[in-house]
């Protein structure tokens, strides 16, 4: 590229956007000796806020890169929220060692990313967001799509990213990019801090030229830390665990992101402590391990929940203890229950008044096992855990068999999928009635297989996430399980899947409504009001008329994807084999029963019921609610 003669020595004159792209392409992340691009690509949608700034910089990178400049592949998305989901799924599949950038235009393009930002931050997954912002000079105010705040001239809609980002900066002058970009990389690669990182880019500043020190663009390697436990904290944990008669370990997402599976198996083998899992942690310990008891909490299984109820010591490894994990603070019923938390984030380690050990999960588990020496939990405890698990498996066996009803229960479909998918394949889900069934029933035999986004439980994550997961793990079959409600919320990224020729399998469960919220509504006195997809009934005035004519298979076909439609589990098995054999993305639409049945369970989730009502259904639900809530307590 031509450099004006006035450029000072040791610098290069580039726009802010050009500098940012060149910088990002030179960043690497390393852990355990494995080094890869930290920002392997950029998803984007252009508008006037970034077409001539970030858009120009990506074009120049693709067609006329500077000497030594790394490529920054660009992927065009259809909806900004979706592209963040795709990026999050990619990062999660790489165990947070890589993060995509997501570039959006100003105003609605940017605010469309806010849900994705919240999801990333809640789930602790790195993603770099590049929303465009109003003119820094303000000369042309109000620019198209600008929010005018008459009391604060420096406020824009992008300030809404602040509470949902782990790091936020607005680049109002070119030179601010240097410290901001470095801090952004630090946060993305810090396992305790990570989440959405937002660099807000005023549209005029993106295009502004500056003399950048060449040093800014040298390759940098960010070392992803494995913090080691403090010896005194470890000693306190050892003392608590040695005294336990009925300990359990809960594996959360942190156990997977830190690649702690071997350490976890070794810990369970050495100590005989049963291992329960959360939605994010399922598969950290293979379901085949004799001490893998499975899901705990509101959507957990009876075996795990019985062990949790009795436990005197709960060892939480890489878990945030969401209300689903604690069954809204009713899961742990032993008055003596005490928590020992291993977490890379002090905030999580401290939860429930725990003996806290701030540590990487893998490093911490290995250190704890070594420090415990030959200590083992009482043998009868492990035996009881295995008996409870066997009883549970017997109890749920009917879930996998055809029920005497016209359409299959989705549990049959999940049983078939679990049976057919390979250990290194990936199943994705986030919202609806499916996460509960999957958490209770799915047997994950590897840490990659079970990809449940249940921190933000965002309808619409599944489909774009399948694209990201497949891009990150091309040898895996990637299956997105998508409810019909979820499908209608965000089908657009099928176009991106087609354009990029990424082979995923979309399994859409058509039950004409919200099975999940419908049954929640019924059990909470609200009579399934407004939870089915029905025409407005002219007689009743309610949404209880005929089913809608909306044709999901035709809708998917219109994107250019092949679709199979099935209404029983045997046909689903055949359809899945065909989808697997295909070299292209395909969809299977499965007609399922809105009313389940769902797996049995004896746990609870706190969803408050109206305390006063003229409706008898609500009055009854309110009485039941008060009784269920009684065991709820703080863990102190
Ligand atoms: C973006 C978003 N909006 C609303 C919700 C609340 N919600 C949770 S599940 C659900 C219905 C899901 O319907 P569907 O995808 O058809 O799955 P089903 O319940 O039928 O299994 C709703 C509205 C949510 N989780 N995410
Ligand atoms: Mg549905």
Short mmCIF file of C-alpha atoms in Angstrom, two decimals, residues 28-31 189-191 221-226:
data_model
loop_
_atom_site.label_atom_id
_atom_site.label_comp_id
_atom_site.label_asym_id
_atom_site.label_seq_id
_atom_site.Cartn_x
_atom_site.Cartn_y
_atom_site.Cartn_z
CA UNK A 28 -3.46 -15.31 18.94
CA UNK A 29 -4.55 -17.25 22.01
CA UNK A 30 -2.58 -20.05 23.65
CA UNK A 31 -3.32 -22.59 26.35
CA UNK A 189 -8.99 -14.32 26.98
CA UNK A 190 -9.45 -14.05 30.75
CA UNK A 191 -11.53 -17.07 31.89
CA UNK A 221 -0.15 -14.19 21.89
CA UNK A 222 -2.60 -14.01 24.76
CA UNK A 223 -1.96 -16.80 27.24
CA UNK A 224 -5.20 -18.17 28.65
CA UNK A 225 -4.51 -18.68 32.32
CA UNK A 226 -5.03 -21.70 34.52
#
